[in-house]
PDB file of C-alpha atoms in Angstrom:
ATOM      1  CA  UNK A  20      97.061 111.103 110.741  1.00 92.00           C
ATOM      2  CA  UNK A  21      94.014 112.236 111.771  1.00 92.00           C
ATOM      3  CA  UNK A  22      92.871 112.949 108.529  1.00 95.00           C
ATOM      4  CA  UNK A  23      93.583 109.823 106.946  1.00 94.00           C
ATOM      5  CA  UNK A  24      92.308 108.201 110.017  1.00 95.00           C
ATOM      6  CA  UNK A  25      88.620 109.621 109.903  1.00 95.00           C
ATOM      7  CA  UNK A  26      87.568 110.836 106.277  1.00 96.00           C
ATOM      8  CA  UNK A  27      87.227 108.245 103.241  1.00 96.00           C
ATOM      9  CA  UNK A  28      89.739 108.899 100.687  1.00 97.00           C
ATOM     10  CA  UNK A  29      89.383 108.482  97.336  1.00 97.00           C
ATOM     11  CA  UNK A  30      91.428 110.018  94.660  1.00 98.00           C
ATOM     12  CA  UNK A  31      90.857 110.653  90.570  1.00 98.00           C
ATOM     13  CA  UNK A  32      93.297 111.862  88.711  1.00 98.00           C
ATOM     14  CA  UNK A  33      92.516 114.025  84.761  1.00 98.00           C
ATOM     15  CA  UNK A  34      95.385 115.204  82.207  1.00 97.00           C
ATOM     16  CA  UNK A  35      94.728 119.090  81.112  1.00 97.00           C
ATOM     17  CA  UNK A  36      96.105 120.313  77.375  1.00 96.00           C
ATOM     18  CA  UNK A  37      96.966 123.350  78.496  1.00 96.00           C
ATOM     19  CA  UNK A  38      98.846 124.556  75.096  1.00 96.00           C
ATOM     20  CA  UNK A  39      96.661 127.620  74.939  1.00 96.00           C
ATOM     21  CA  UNK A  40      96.732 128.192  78.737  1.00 96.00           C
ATOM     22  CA  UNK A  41      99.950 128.900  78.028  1.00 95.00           C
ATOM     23  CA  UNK A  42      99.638 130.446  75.187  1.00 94.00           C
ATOM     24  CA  UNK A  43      97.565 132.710  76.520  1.00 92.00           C
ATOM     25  CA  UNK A  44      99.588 133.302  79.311  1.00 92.00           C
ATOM     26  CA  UNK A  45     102.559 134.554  77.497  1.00 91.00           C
ATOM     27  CA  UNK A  46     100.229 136.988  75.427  1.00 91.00           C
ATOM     28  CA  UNK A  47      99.091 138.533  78.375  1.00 88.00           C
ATOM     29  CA  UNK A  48     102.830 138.775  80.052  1.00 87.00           C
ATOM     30  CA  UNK A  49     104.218 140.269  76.360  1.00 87.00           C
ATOM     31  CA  UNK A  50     101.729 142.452  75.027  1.00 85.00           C
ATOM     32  CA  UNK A  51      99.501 143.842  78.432  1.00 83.00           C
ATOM     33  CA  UNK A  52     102.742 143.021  80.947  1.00 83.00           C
ATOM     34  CA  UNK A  53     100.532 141.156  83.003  1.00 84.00           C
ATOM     35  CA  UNK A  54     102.449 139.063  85.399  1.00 86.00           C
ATOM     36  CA  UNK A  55      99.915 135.877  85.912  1.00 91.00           C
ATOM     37  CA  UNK A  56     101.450 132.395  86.705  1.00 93.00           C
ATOM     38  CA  UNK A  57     100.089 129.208  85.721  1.00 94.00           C
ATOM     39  CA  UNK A  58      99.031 128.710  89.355  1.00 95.00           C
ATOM     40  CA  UNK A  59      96.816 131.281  89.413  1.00 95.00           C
ATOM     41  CA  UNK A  60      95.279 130.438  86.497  1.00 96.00           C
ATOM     42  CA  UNK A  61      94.581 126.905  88.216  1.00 97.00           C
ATOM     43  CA  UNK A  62      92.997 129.021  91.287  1.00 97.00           C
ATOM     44  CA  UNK A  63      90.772 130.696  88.756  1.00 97.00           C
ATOM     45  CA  UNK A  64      89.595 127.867  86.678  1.00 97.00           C
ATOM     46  CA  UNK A  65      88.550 125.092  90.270  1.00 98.00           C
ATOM     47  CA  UNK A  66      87.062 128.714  91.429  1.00 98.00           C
ATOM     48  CA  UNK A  67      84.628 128.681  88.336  1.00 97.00           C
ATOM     49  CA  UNK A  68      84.307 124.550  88.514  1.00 98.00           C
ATOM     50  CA  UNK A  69      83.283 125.089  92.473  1.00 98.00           C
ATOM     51  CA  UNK A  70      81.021 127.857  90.897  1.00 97.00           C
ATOM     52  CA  UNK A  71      79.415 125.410  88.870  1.00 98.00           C
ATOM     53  CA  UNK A  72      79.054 122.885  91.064  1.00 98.00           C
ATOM     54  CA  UNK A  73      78.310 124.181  94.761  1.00 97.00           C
ATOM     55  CA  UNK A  74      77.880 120.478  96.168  1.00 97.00           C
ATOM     56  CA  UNK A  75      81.408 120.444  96.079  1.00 98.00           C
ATOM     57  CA  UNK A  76      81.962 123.254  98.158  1.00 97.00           C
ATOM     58  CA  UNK A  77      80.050 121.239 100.887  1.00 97.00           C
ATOM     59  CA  UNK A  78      82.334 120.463 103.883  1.00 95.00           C
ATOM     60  CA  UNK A  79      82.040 117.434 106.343  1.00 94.00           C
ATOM     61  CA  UNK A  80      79.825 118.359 109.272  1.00 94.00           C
ATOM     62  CA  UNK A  81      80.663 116.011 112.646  1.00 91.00           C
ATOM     63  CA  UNK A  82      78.051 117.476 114.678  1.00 93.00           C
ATOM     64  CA  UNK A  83      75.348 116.505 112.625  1.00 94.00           C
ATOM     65  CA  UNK A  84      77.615 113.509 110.855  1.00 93.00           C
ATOM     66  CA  UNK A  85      75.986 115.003 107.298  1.00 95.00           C
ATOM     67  CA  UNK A  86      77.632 117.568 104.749  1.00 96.00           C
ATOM     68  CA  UNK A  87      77.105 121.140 105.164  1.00 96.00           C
ATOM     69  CA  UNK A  88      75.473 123.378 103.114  1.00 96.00           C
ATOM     70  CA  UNK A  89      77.436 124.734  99.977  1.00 97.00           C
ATOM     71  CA  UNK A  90      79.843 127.478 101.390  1.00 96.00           C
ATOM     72  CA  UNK A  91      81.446 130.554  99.808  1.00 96.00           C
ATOM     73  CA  UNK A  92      84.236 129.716  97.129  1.00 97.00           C
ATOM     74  CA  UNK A  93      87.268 130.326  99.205  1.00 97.00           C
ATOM     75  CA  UNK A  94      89.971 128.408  98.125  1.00 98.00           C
ATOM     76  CA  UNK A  95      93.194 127.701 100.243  1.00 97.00           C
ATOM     77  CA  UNK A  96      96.466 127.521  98.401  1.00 97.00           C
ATOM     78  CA  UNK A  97      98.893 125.501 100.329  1.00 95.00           C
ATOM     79  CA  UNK A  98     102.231 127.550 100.926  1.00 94.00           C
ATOM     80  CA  UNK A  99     105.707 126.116 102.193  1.00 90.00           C
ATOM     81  CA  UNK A 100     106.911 128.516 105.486  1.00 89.00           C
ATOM     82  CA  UNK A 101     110.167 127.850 107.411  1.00 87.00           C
ATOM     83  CA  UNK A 102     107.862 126.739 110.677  1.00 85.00           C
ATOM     84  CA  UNK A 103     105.624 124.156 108.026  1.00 88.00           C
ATOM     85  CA  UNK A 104     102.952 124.246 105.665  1.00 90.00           C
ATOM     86  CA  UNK A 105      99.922 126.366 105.910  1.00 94.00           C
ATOM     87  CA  UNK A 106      97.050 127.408 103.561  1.00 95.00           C
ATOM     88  CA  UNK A 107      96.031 130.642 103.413  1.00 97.00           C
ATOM     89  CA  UNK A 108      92.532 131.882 101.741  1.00 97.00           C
ATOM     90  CA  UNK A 109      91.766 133.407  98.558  1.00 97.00           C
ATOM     91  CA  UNK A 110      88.409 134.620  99.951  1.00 97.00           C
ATOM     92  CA  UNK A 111      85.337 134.896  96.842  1.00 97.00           C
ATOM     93  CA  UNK A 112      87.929 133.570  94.540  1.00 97.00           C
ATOM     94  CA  UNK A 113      85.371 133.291  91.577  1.00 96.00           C
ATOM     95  CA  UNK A 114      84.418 136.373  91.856  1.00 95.00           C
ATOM     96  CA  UNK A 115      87.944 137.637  91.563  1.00 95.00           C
ATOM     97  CA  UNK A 116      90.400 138.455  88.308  1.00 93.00           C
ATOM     98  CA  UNK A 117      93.850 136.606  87.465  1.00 92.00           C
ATOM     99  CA  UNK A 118      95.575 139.704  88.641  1.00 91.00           C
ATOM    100  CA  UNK A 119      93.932 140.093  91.636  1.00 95.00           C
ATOM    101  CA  UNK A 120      94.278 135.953  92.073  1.00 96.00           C
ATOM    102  CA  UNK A 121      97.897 136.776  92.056  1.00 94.00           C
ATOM    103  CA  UNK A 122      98.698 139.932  93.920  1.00 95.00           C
ATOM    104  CA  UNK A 123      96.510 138.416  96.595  1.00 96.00           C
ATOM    105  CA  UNK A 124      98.280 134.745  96.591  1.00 96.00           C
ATOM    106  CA  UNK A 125     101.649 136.883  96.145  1.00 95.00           C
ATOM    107  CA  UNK A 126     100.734 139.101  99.403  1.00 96.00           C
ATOM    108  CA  UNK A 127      99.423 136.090 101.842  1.00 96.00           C
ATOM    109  CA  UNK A 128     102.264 133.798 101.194  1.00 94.00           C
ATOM    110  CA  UNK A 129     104.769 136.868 101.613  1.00 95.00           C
ATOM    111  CA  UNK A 130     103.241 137.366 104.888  1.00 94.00           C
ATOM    112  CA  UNK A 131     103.148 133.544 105.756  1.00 94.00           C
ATOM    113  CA  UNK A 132     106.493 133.098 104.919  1.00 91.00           C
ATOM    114  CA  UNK A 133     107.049 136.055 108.123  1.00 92.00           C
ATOM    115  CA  UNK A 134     104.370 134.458 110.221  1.00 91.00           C
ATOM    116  CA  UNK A 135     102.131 137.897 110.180  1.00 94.00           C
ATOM    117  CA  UNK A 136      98.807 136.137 109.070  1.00 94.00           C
ATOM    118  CA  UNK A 137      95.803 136.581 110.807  1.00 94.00           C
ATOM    119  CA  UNK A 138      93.753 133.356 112.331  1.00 92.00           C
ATOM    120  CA  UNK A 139      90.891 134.386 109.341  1.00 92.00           C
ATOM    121  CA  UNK A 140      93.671 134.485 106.451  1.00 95.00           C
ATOM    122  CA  UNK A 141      94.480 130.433 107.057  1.00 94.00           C
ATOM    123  CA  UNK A 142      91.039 129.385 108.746  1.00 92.00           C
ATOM    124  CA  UNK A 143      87.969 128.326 106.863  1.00 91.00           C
ATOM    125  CA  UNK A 144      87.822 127.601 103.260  1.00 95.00           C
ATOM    126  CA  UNK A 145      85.652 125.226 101.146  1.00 96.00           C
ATOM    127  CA  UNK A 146      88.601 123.794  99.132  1.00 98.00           C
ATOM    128  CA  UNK A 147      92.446 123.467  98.659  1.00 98.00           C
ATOM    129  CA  UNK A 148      95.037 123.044  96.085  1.00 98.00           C
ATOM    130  CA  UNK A 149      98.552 122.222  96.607  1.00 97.00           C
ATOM    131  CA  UNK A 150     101.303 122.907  93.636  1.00 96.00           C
ATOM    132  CA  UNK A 151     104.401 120.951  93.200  1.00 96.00           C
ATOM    133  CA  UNK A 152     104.741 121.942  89.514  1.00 94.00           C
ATOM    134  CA  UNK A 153     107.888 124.022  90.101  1.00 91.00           C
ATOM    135  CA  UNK A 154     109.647 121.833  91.788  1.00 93.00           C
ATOM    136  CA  UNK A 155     109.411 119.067  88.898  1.00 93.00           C
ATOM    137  CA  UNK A 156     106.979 117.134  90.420  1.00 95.00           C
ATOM    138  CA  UNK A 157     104.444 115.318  87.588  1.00 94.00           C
ATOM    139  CA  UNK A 158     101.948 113.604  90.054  1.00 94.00           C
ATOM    140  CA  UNK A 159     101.041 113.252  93.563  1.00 96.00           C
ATOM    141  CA  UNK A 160      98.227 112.033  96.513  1.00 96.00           C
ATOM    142  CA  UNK A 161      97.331 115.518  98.661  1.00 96.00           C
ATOM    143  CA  UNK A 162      96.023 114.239 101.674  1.00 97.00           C
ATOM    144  CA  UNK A 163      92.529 116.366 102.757  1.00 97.00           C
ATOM    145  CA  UNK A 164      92.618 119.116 105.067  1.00 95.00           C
ATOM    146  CA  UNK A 165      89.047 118.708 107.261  1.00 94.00           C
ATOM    147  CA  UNK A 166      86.365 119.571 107.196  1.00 94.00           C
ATOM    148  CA  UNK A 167      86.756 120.340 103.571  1.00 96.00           C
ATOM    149  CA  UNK A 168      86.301 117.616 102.092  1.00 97.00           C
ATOM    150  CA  UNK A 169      88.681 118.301  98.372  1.00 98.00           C
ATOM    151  CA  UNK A 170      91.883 118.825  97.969  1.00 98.00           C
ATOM    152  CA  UNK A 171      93.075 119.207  94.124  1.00 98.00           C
ATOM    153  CA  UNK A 172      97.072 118.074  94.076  1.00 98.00           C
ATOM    154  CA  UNK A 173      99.112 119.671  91.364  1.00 98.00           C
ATOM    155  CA  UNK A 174     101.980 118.801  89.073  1.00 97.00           C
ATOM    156  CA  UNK A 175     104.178 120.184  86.496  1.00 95.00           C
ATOM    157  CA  UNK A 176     103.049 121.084  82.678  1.00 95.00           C
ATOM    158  CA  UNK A 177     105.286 117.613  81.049  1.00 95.00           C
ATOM    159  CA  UNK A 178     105.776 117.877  77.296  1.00 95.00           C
ATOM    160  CA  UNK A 179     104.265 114.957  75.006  1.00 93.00           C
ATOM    161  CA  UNK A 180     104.742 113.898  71.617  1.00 93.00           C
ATOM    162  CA  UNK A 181     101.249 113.277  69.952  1.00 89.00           C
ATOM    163  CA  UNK A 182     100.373 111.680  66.387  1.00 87.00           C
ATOM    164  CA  UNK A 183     100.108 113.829  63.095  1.00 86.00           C
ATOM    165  CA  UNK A 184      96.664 115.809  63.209  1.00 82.00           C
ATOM    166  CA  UNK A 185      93.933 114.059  60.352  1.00 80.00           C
ATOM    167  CA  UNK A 186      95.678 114.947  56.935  1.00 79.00           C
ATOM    168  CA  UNK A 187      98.732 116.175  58.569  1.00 80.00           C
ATOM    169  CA  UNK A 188     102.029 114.248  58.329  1.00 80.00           C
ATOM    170  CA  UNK A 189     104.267 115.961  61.190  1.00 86.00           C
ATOM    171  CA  UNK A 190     104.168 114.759  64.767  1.00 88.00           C
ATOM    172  CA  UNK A 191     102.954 117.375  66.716  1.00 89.00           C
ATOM    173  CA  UNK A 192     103.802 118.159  71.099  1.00 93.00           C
ATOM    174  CA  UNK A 193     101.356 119.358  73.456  1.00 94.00           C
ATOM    175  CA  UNK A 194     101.835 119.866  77.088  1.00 96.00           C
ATOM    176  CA  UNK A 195      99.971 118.327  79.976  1.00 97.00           C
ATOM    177  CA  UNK A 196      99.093 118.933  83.002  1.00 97.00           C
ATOM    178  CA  UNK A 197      98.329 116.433  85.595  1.00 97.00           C
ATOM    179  CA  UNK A 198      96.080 116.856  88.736  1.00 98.00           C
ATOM    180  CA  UNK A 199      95.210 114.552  90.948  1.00 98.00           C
ATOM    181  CA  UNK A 200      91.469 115.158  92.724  1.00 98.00           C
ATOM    182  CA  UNK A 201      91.622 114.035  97.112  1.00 98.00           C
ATOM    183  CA  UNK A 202      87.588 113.693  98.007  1.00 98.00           C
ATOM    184  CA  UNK A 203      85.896 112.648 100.890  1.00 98.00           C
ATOM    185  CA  UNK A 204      83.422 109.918  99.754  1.00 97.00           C
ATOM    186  CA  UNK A 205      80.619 110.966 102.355  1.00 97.00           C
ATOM    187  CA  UNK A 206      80.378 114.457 101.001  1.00 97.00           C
ATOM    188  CA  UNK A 207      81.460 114.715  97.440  1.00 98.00           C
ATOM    189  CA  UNK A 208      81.129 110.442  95.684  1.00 97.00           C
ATOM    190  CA  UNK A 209      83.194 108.953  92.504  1.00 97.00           C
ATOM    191  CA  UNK A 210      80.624 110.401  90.063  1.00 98.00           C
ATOM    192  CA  UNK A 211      80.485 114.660  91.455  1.00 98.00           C
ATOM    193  CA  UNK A 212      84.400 114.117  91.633  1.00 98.00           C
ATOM    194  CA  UNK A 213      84.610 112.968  88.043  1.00 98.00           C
ATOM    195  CA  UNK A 214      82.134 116.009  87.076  1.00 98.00           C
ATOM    196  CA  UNK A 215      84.912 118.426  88.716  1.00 98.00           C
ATOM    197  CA  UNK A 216      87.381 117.456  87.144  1.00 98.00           C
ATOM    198  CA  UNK A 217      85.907 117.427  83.728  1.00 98.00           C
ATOM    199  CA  UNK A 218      84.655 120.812  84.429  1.00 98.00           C
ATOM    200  CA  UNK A 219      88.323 121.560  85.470  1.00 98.00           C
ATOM    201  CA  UNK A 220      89.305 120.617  82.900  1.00 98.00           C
ATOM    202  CA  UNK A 221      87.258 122.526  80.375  1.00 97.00           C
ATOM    203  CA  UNK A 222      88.170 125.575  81.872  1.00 97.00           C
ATOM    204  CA  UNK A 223      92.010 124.701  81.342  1.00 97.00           C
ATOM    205  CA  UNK A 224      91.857 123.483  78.048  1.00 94.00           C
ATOM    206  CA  UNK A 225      89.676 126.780  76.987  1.00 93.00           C
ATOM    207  CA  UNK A 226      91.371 129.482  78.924  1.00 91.00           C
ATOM    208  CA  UNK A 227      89.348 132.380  77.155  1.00 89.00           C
ATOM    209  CA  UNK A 228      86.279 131.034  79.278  1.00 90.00           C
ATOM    210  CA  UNK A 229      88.167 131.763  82.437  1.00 90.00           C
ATOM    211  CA  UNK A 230      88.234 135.580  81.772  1.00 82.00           C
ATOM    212  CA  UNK A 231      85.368 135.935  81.234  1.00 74.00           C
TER     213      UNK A 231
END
């Protein structure tokens, strides 16, 4: 309530191909036996987007009613526990490997699920994502968690048939992934949000770039 009662909302929404994401996802799982899901691959890819564009990592500062100064890409990654939701922190999450992404999201939300995390594993932050992929949600609003001022809402990977490539007669399916951008208008405006996204999305729709 609070929330929604004192920061600006404005929401964008962009559609990822992510036919090689998972493409490239199910090489890595057959031929290395490397267990990464497509959430962490999310994690990774608005890691490198907040890389590339630090004013989004600004958060909301009331005591000087002006946005902070860039802060250090930790991303929280909302988790359902039996007492509620919390968001623990993938601390330097740029900096960080799709393994480690996942061992580390793996180990926080084990431990949130138990209540054992410590006030610095779900304080803090410069940015959030919540994922209802898995449970066959396509779209949704994320409501932001201050003083960050983004929160990236996630849906399922939905199946689409597309016309015949140029000189091609067969219709062809790709799958896409929708994501829905929550901003705060005083710290990150219509056109930065846009530039996420479409940075977002380059990193989703190339997924080579985000091992490097």
């Amino acid at each position: 309530t609070e929330s929604k009662a004192t920061v600006p909302h404005h929401m964008l929404t962009i559609e990822c191909n992510i036919d090689d994401l998972l493409k490239l996802r199910k090489t890595l799982t057959n031929d290395l036996s490397v267990n990464i899901s497509v959430n962490d691959l999310v994690i990774k890819a608005a890691a490198l987007a907040l890389r590339d564009l630090p004013d989004v990592r600004r958060r909301w500062d009331a005591k000087i009613g002006a946005p902070s100064e860039p802060t250090p890409c930790d991303i929280a990654v909302a988790v359902a526990t039996p007492s509620g939701l919390i968001t623990p922190i993938v601390t330097g999450a740029d900096r960080r490997g799709c393994s480690d992404i996942n061992m580390t999201v793996k180990g926080l939300a084990e431990r949130a699920k138990l209540g054992k995390l410590m006030p610095e594993e779900y304080n803090g932050g410069c940015f959030s994502i919540s994922n209802l992929g898995m449970y066959g949600i396509k779209n949704f609003s994320a409501v932001i968690n201050p003083p960050q001022a983004c929160i990236l809402a996630v849906g399922g990977g939905v199946p689409r048939v597309l016309p015949p490539k140029d000189g091609e007669t067969d219709l062809q399916v790709s799958t896409f992934l929708s994501v829905q951008l929550s901003a705060d208008r005083r710290v990150v405006d219509g056109a930065l949000a846009s530039q996420f996204l479409q940075t977002f999305q380059g990193y989703m729709s190339a997924p080579k770039t985000i091992l490097l």
